[in-house]
Tab-separated table of C-alpha atoms in Angstrom:
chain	number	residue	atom	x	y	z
A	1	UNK	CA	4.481	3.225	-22.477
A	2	UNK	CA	2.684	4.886	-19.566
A	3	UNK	CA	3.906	8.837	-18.866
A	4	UNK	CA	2.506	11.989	-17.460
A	5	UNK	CA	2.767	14.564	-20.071
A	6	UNK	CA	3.747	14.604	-23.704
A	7	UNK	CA	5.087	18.207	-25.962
A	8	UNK	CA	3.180	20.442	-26.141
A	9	UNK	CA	1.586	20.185	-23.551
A	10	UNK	CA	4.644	19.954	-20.829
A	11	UNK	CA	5.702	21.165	-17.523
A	12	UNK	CA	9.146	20.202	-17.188
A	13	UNK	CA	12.007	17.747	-18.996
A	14	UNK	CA	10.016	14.169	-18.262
A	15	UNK	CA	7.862	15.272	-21.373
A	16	UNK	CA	10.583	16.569	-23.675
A	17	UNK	CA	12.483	12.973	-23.146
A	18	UNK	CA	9.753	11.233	-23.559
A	19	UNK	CA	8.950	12.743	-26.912
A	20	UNK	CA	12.966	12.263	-27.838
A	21	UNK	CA	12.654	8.578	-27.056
A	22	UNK	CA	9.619	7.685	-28.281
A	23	UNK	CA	10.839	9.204	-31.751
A	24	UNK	CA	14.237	7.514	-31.505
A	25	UNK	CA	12.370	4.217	-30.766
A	26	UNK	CA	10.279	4.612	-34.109
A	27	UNK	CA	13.613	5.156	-35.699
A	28	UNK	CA	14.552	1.711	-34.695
A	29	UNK	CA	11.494	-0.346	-35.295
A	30	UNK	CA	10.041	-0.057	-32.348
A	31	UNK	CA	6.306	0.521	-32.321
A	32	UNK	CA	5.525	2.848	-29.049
A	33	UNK	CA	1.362	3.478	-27.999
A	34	UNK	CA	2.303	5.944	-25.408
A	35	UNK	CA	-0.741	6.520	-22.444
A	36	UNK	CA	-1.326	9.582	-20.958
A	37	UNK	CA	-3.508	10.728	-18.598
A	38	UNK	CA	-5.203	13.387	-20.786
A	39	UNK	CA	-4.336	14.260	-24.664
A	40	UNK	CA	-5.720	17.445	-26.442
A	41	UNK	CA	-5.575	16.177	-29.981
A	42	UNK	CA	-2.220	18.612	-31.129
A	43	UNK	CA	0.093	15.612	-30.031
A	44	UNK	CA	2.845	14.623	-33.025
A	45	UNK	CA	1.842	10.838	-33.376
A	46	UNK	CA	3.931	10.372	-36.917
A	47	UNK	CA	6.262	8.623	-34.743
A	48	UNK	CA	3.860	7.022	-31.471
A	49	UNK	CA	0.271	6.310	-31.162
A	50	UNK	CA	-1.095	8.515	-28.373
A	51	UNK	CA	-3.688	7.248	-26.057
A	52	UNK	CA	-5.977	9.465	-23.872
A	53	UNK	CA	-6.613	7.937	-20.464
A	54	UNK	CA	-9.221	9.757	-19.870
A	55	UNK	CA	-11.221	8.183	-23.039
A	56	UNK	CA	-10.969	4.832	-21.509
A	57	UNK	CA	-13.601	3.158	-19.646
A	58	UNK	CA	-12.277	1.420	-16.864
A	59	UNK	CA	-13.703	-1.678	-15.096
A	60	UNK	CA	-13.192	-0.837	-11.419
A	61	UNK	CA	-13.148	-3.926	-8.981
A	62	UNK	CA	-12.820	-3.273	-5.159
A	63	UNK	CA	-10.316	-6.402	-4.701
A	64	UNK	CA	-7.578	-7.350	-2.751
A	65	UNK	CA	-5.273	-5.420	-5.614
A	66	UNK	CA	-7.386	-2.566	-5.819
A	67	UNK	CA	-8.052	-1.924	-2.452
A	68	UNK	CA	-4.242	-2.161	-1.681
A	69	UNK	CA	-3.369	0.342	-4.308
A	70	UNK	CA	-6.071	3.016	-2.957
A	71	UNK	CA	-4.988	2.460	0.498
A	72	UNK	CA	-1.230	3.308	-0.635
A	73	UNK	CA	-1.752	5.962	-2.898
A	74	UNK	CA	-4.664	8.011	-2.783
A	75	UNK	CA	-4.326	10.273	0.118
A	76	UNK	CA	-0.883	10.912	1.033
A	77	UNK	CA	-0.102	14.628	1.615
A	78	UNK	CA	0.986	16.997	-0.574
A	79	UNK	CA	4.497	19.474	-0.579
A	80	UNK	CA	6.178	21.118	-2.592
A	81	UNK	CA	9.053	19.100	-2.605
A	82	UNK	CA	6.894	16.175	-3.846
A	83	UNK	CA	5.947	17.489	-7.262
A	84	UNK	CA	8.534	16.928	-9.953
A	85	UNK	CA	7.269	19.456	-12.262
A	86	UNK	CA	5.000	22.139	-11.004
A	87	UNK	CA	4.228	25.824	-10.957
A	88	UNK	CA	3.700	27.913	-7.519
A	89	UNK	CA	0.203	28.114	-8.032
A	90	UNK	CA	-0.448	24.201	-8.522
A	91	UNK	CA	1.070	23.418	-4.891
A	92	UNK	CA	-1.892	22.134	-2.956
A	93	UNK	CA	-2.670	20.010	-0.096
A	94	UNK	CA	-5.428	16.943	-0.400
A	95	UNK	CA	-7.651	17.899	2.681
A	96	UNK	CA	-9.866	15.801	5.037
A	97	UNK	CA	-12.653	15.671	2.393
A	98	UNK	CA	-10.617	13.407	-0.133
A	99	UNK	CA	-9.660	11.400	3.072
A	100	UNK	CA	-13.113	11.035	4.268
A	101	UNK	CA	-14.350	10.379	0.120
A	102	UNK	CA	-12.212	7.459	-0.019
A	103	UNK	CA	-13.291	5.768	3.343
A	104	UNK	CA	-16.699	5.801	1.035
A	105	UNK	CA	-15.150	4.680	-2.085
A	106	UNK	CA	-15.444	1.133	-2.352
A	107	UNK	CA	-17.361	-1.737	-0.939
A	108	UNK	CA	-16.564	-5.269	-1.080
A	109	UNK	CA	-17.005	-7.137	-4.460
A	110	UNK	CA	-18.303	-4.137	-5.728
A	111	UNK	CA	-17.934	-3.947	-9.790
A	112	UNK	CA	-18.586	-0.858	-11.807
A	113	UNK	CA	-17.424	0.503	-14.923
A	114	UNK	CA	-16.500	3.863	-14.925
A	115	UNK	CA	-14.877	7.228	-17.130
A	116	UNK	CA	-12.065	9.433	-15.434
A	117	UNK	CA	-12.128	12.418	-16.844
A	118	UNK	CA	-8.083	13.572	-15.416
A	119	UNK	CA	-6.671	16.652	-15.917
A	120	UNK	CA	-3.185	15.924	-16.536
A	121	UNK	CA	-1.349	18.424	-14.205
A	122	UNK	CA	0.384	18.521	-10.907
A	123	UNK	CA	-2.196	19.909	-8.882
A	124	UNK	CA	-4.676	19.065	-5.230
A	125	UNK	CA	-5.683	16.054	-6.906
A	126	UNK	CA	-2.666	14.428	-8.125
A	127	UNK	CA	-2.523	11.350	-5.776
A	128	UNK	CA	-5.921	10.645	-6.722
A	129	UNK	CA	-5.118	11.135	-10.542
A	130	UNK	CA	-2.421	8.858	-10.252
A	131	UNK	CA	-4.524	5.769	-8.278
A	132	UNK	CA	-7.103	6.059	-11.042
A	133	UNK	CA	-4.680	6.031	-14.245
A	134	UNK	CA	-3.125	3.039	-12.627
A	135	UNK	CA	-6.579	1.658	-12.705
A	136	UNK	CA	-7.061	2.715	-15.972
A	137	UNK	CA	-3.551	1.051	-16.980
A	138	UNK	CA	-5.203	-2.018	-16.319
A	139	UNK	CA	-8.058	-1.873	-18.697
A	140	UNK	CA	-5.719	-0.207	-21.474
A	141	UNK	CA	-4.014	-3.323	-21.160
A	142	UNK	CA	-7.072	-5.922	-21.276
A	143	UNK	CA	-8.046	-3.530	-24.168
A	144	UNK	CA	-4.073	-3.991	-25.938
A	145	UNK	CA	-4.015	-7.938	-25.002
A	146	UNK	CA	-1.846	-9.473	-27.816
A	147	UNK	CA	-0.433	-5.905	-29.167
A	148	UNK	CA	2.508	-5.371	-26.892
A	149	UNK	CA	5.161	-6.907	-25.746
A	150	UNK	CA	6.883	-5.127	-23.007
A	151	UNK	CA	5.477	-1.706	-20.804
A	152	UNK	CA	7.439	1.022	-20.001
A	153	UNK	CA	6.708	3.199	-16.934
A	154	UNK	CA	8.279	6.906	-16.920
A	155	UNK	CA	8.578	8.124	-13.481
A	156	UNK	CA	7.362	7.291	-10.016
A	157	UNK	CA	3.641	9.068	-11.048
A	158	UNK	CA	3.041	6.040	-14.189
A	159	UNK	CA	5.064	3.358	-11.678
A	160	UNK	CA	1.243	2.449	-10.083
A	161	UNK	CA	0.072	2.392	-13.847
A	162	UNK	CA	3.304	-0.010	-14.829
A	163	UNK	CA	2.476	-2.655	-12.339
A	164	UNK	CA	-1.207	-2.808	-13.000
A	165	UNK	CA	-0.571	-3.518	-16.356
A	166	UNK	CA	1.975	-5.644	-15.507
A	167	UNK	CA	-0.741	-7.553	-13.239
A	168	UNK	CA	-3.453	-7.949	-15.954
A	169	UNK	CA	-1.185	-8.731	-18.885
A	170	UNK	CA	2.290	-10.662	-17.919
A	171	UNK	CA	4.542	-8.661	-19.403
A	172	UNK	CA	7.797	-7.541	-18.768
A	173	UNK	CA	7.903	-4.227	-17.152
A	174	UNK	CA	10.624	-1.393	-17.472
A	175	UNK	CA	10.583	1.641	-15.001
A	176	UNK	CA	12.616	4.719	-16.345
A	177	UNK	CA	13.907	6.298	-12.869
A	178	UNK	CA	14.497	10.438	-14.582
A	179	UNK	CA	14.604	11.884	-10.837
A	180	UNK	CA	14.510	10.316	-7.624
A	181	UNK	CA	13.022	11.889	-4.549
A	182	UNK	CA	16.753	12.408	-3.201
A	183	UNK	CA	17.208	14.852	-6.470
A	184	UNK	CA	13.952	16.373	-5.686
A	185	UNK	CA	13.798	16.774	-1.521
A	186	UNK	CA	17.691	16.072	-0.825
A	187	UNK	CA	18.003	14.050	2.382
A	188	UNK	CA	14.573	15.349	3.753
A	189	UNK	CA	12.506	12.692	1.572
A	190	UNK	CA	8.833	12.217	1.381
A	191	UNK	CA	8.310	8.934	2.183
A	192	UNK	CA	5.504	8.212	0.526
A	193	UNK	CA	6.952	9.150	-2.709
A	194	UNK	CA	9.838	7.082	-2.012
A	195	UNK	CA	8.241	3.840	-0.838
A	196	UNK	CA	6.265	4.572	-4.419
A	197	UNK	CA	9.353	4.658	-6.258
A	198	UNK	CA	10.810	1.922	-4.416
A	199	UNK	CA	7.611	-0.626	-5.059
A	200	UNK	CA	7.587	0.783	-8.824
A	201	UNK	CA	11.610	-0.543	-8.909
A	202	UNK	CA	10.731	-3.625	-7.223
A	203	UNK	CA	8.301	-4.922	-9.046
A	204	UNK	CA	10.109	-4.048	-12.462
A	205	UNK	CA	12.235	-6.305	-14.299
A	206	UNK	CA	14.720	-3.911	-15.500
A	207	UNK	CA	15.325	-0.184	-14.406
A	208	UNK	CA	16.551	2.336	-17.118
A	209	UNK	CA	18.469	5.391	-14.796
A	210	UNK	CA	19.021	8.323	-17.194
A	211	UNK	CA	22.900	8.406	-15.361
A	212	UNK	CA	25.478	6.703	-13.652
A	213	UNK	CA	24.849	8.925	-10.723
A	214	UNK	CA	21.005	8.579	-10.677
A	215	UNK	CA	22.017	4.540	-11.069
A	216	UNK	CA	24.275	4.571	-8.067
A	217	UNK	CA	21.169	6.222	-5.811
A	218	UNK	CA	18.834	3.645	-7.200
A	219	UNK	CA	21.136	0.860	-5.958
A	220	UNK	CA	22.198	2.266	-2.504
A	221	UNK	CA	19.484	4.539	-1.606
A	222	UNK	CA	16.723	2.460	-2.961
A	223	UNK	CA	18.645	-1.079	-2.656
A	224	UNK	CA	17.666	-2.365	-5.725
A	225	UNK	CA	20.122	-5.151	-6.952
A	226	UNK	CA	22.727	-3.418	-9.389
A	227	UNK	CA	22.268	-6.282	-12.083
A	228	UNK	CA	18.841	-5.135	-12.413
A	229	UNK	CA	19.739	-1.683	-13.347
A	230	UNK	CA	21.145	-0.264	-16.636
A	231	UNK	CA	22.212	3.390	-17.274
A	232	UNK	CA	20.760	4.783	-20.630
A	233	UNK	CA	21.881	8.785	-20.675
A	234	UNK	CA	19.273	11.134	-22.386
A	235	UNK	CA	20.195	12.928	-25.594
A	236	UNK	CA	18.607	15.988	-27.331
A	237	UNK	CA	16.700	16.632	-30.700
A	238	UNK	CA	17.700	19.194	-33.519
A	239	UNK	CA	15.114	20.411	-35.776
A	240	UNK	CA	14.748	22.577	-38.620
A	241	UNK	CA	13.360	25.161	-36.372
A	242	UNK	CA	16.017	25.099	-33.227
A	243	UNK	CA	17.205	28.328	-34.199
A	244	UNK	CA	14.872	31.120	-32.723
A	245	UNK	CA	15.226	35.262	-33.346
A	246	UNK	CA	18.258	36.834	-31.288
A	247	UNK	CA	16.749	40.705	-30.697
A	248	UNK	CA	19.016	41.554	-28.132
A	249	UNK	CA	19.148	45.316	-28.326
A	250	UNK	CA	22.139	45.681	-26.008
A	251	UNK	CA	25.317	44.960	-26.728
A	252	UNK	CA	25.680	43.515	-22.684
A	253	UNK	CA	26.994	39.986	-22.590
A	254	UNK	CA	23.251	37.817	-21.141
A	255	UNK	CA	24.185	34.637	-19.213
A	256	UNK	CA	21.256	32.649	-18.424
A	257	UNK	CA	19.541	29.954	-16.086
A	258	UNK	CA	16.584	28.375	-17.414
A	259	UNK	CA	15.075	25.983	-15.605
A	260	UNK	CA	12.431	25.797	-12.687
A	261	UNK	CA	13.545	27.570	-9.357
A	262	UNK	CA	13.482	24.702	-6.436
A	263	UNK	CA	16.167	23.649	-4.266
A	264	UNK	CA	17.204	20.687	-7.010
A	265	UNK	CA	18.475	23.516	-9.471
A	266	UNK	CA	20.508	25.693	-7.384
A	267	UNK	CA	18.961	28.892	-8.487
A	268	UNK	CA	20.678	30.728	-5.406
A	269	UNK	CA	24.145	29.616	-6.549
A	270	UNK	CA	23.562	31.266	-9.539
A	271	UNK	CA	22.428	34.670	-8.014
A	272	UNK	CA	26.010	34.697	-5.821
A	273	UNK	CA	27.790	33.917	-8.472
A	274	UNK	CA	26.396	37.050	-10.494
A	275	UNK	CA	26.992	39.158	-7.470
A	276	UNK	CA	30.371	38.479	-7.959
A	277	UNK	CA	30.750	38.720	-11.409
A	278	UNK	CA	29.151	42.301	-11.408
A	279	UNK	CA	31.891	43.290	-8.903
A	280	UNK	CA	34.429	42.696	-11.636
A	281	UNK	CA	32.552	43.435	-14.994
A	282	UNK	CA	29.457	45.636	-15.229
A	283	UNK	CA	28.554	44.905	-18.636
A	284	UNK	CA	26.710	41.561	-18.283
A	285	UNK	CA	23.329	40.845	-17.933
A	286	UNK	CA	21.558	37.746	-15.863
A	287	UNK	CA	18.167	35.958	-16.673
A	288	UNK	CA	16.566	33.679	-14.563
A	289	UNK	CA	14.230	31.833	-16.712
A	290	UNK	CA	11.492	29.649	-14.974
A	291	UNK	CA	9.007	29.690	-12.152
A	292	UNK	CA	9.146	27.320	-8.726
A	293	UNK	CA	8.691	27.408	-4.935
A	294	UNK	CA	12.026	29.436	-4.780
A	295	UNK	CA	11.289	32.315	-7.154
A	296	UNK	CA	9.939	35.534	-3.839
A	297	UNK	CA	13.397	33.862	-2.175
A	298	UNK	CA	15.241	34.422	-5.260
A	299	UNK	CA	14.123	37.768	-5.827
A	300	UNK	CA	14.416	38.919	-2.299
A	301	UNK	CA	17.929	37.962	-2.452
A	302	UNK	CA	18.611	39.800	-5.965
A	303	UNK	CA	17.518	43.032	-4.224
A	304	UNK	CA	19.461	42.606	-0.925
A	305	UNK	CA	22.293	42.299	-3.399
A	306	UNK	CA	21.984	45.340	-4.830
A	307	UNK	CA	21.736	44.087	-8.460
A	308	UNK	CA	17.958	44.256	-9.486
A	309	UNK	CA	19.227	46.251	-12.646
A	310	UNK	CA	21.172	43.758	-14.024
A	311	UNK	CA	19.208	40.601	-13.407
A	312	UNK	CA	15.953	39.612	-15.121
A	313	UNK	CA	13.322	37.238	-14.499
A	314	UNK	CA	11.019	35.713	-17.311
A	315	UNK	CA	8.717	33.472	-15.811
A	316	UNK	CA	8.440	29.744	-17.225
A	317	UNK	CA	9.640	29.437	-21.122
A	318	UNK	CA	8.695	26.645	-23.510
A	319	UNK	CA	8.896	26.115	-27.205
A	320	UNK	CA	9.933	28.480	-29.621
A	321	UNK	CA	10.208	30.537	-25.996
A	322	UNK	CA	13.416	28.512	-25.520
A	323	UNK	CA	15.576	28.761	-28.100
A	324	UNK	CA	14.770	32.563	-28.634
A	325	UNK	CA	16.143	32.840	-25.306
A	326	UNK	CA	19.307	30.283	-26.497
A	327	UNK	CA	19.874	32.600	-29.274
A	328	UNK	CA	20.219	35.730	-27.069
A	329	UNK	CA	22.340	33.915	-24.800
A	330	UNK	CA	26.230	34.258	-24.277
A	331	UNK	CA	26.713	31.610	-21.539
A	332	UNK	CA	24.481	29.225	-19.810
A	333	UNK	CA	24.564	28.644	-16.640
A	334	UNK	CA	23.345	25.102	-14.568
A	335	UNK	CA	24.357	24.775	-10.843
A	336	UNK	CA	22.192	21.568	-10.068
A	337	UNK	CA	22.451	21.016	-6.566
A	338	UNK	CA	21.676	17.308	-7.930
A	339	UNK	CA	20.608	16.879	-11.082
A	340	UNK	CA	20.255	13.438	-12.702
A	341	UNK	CA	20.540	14.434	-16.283
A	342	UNK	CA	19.951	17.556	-17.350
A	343	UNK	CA	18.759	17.847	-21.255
A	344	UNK	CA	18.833	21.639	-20.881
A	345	UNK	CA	22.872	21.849	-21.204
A	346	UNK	CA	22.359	20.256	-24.376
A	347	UNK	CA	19.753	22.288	-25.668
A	348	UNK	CA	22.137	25.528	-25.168
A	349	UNK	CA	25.129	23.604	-27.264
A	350	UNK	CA	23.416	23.131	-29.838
A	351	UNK	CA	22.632	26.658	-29.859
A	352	UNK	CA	26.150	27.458	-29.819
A	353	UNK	CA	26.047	28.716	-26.405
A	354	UNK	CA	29.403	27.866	-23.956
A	355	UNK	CA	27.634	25.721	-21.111
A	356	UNK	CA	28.877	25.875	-17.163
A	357	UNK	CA	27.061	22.691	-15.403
A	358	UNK	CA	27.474	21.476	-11.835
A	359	UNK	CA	29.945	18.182	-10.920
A	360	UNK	CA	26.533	17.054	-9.526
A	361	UNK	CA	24.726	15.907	-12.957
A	362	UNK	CA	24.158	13.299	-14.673
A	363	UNK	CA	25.135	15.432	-17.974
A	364	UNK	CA	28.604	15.661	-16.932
A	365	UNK	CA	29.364	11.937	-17.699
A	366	UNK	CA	29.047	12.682	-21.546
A	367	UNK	CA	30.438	16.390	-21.789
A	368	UNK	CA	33.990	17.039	-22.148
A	369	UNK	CA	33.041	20.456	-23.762
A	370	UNK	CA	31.586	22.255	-20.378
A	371	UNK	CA	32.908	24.125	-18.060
A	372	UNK	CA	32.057	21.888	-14.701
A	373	UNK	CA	32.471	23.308	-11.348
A	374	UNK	CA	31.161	22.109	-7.862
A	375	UNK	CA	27.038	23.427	-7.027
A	376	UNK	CA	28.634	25.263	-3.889
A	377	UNK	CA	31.592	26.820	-5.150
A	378	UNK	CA	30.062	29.666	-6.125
A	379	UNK	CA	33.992	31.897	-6.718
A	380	UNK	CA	34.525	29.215	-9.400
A	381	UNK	CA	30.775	29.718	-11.103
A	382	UNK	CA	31.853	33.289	-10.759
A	383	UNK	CA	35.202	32.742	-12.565
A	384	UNK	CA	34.083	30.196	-15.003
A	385	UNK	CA	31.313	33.337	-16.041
A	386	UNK	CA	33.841	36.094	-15.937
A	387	UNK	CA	36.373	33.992	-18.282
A	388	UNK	CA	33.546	33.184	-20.894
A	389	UNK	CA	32.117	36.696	-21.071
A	390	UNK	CA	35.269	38.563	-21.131
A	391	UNK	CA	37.902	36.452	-23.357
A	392	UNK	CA	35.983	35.569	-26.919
A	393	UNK	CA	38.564	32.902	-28.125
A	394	UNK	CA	37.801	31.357	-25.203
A	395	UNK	CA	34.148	31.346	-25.736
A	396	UNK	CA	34.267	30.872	-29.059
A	397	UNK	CA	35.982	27.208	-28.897
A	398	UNK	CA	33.741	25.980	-26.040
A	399	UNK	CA	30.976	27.109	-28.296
A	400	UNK	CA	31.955	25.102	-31.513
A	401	UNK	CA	33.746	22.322	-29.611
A	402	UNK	CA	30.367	22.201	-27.696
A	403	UNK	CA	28.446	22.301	-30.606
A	404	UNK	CA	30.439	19.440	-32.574
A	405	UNK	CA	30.686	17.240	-29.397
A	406	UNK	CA	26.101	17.531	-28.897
A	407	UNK	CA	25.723	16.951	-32.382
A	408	UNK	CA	26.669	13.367	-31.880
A	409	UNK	CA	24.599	12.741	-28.634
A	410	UNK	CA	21.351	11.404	-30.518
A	411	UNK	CA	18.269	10.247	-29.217
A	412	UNK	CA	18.481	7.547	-31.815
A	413	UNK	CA	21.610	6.120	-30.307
A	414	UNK	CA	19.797	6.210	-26.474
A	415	UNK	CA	16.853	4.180	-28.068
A	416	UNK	CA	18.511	1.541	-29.690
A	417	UNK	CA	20.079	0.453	-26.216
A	418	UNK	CA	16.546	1.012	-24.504
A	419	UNK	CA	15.448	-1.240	-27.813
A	420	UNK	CA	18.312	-3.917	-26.421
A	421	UNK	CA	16.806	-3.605	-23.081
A	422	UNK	CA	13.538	-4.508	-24.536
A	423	UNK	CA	14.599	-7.249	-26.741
A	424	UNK	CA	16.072	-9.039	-23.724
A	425	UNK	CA	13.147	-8.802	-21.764
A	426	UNK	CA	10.908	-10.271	-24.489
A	427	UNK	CA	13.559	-12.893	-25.169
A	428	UNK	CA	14.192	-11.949	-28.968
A	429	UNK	CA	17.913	-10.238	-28.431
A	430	UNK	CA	21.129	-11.988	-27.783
A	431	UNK	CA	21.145	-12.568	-23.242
């Protein structure tokens, strides 16, 4: 299983699903050795064997295959629509000097063995990061020859990595498609990204979409034949240690987006629909919790609005970070101007927090316990907020209905039909 980023060490929900699956797949028999570009040793591997790309010493051969790949991947530009999972500050461009370093890069039937040392983010380097682990992906699966029996790709940044393992070993190869660049960019794609995406689902044998919705832009956007894609929706994990501290020290109801602040997760929706709700009710607090390309537009617009006292902004959250914030919650709020999932919902139910989540995510194919309104309509965010922080019975049954209906969406019960999908592939389950 190739991936970008595995807990702790996370920037977004690819590495919280990945950890979910990998420890539902261990619950079924499945044996995972999960790659990553760079591990720091705190990993939890009771459940998956963790291996750090940037131990491995690759055998770099400037081929046909190779050549190809470092023509199509290396130096494409950089936006900040094209980065799943990043911070402000990591938004970079790759300038004229990578472009002018590859030109030099390889010469013909040159051989050399060599040590990538990556660093695992989302930052200037990132195209180049993800030629080399696809490189690397090919020697991790010389080195694994005989100890696997089908690879699984997360994401168009590991898609490069799938097929080169694919290449070397014979396999069969699974892509996991957990955002396209439509979620990401909307209409205005980056290309490169997508033609990425599109080779990665190509060249797959089966495509896992984490919704019916992201499975329906796979097929039309992407053209991918539908047989060949299957729709496996995410779940979410409870732990001894879900429950974090509630400090509140207000008696203000606190309704709360968490989540980073790009054009994918509506953050502005959610700052017109508290307008409006402080028109009607003063006593209400909102947080904004999260960081993105959006965040001096955000706050901009809270001050035009006249209602920088009642709306707070914590910067990115992870961890125990999270479900502190869960436990001081009294509604969350997700207006996903397309979202293909959404794990995040689930994370507040199980909290016992009422959820509101947009028509436009994947999520809402397995709630019936969520308040769902349309991304755009922000009068019925605003209403669906003003009904859950002013009548308690009502609150109080989303919460517990919301809480019995999560409890049975397991990770467990998402693995075993990603286990099916394997089983077919390999030719040991019923076809």
């Amino acid at each position: 299983m190739f991936g970008w980023e595995f807990p702790p060490h996370i920037a977004g929900g690819l590495g919280t699903a990945s950890y979910g699956l990998t420890r539902g797949l261990a619950r079924n028999g499945v044996e995972v050795i999960f790659v990553v570009p760079k591990a720091y040793g705190d990993e939890d591997q009771r459940f998956v064997r963790i291996v750090n790309a940037s131990d491995v010493e690759a055998l770099y051969e400037s081929g046909e295959y190779a050549g190809e790949l470092w023509k199509r991947v290396s130096f494409i530009q950089i936006d900040s629509n094209l980065v799943p999972y990043s911070s402000p500050e990591e938004f970079a461009s790759l300038g004229e000097a990578y472009r002018k370093a590859g030109e030099q890069r390889t010469f013909p039937g040159e051989v050399w063995h060599e040590r990538y040392n990556f660093s695992g983010r989302y930052g200037a380097n990132l195209m180049e990061e993800v030629a080399r682990y696809a490189t690397v992906a090919a020697q991790v699966a010389r080195d694994l020859a005989g100890k696997f029996d089908v690879i699984h790709a997360h994401d168009w940044l590991t898609y490069y990595a799938g097929m080169a393992a694919k290449a070397v070993s014979g396999k069969p190869l699974v892509v996991h498609m957990h955002a396209t660049e439509f979620d990401r960019s909307g209409e205005h794609i980056n290309r490169a990204v997508y033609d990425i995406e599109r080779a990665g689902m190509e060249a797959a044998d089966r495509v896992i979409a984490v919704s019916n919705l992201t499975r329906n832009i796979v097929i039309t956007k992407y053209g991918i034949p539908p047989e060949k894609v299957v729709t496996v929706h995410n779940a979410v994990r409870f732990s001894e240690n879900d429950e974090g501290e509630a400090v509140r020290g207000l008696d203000d109801k606190i309704v709360t987006f968490l989540g980073r602040i790009t054009y994918q997760k509506g953050p502005d929706y959610f700052v017109e629909a508290a307008a409006k709700v402080l028109r009607r009710v003063p006593n209400v607090r909102f947080v904004m919790a999260g960081s993105g390309d959006l965040m001096h537009h955000v706050v901009r617009r809270v001050a035009t609005l006249g209602i920088s006292d009642r709306f707070h902004f914590t910067g990115f959250l992870k961890g125990a970070e999270v479900n502190r914030m869960f436990a001081m919650s009294d509604v969350y709020v997700m207006p996903s101007v397309s979202e293909p999932f959404g794990i995040s919902p689930l994370e507040a139910m199980k909290s016992n927090v009422p959820v509101i989540i947009s028509k436009q995510s994947g999520v809402a194919e397995v709630l019936d316990y969520a308040l769902k309104v349309d991304y755009w309509d922000v009068d019925a965010m605003a209403d669906a907020i003003y009904a859950l922080v002013t009548y308690p019975a009502l609150a109080r049954m989303f919460s517990r209905k919301g809480h019995e209906e999560v409890t049975g969406i397991k990770w467990s019960n998402a693995a075993a039909k990603v286990k099916a999908v394997y089983e077919q592939l390999a030719g040991t389950g019923s076809r």
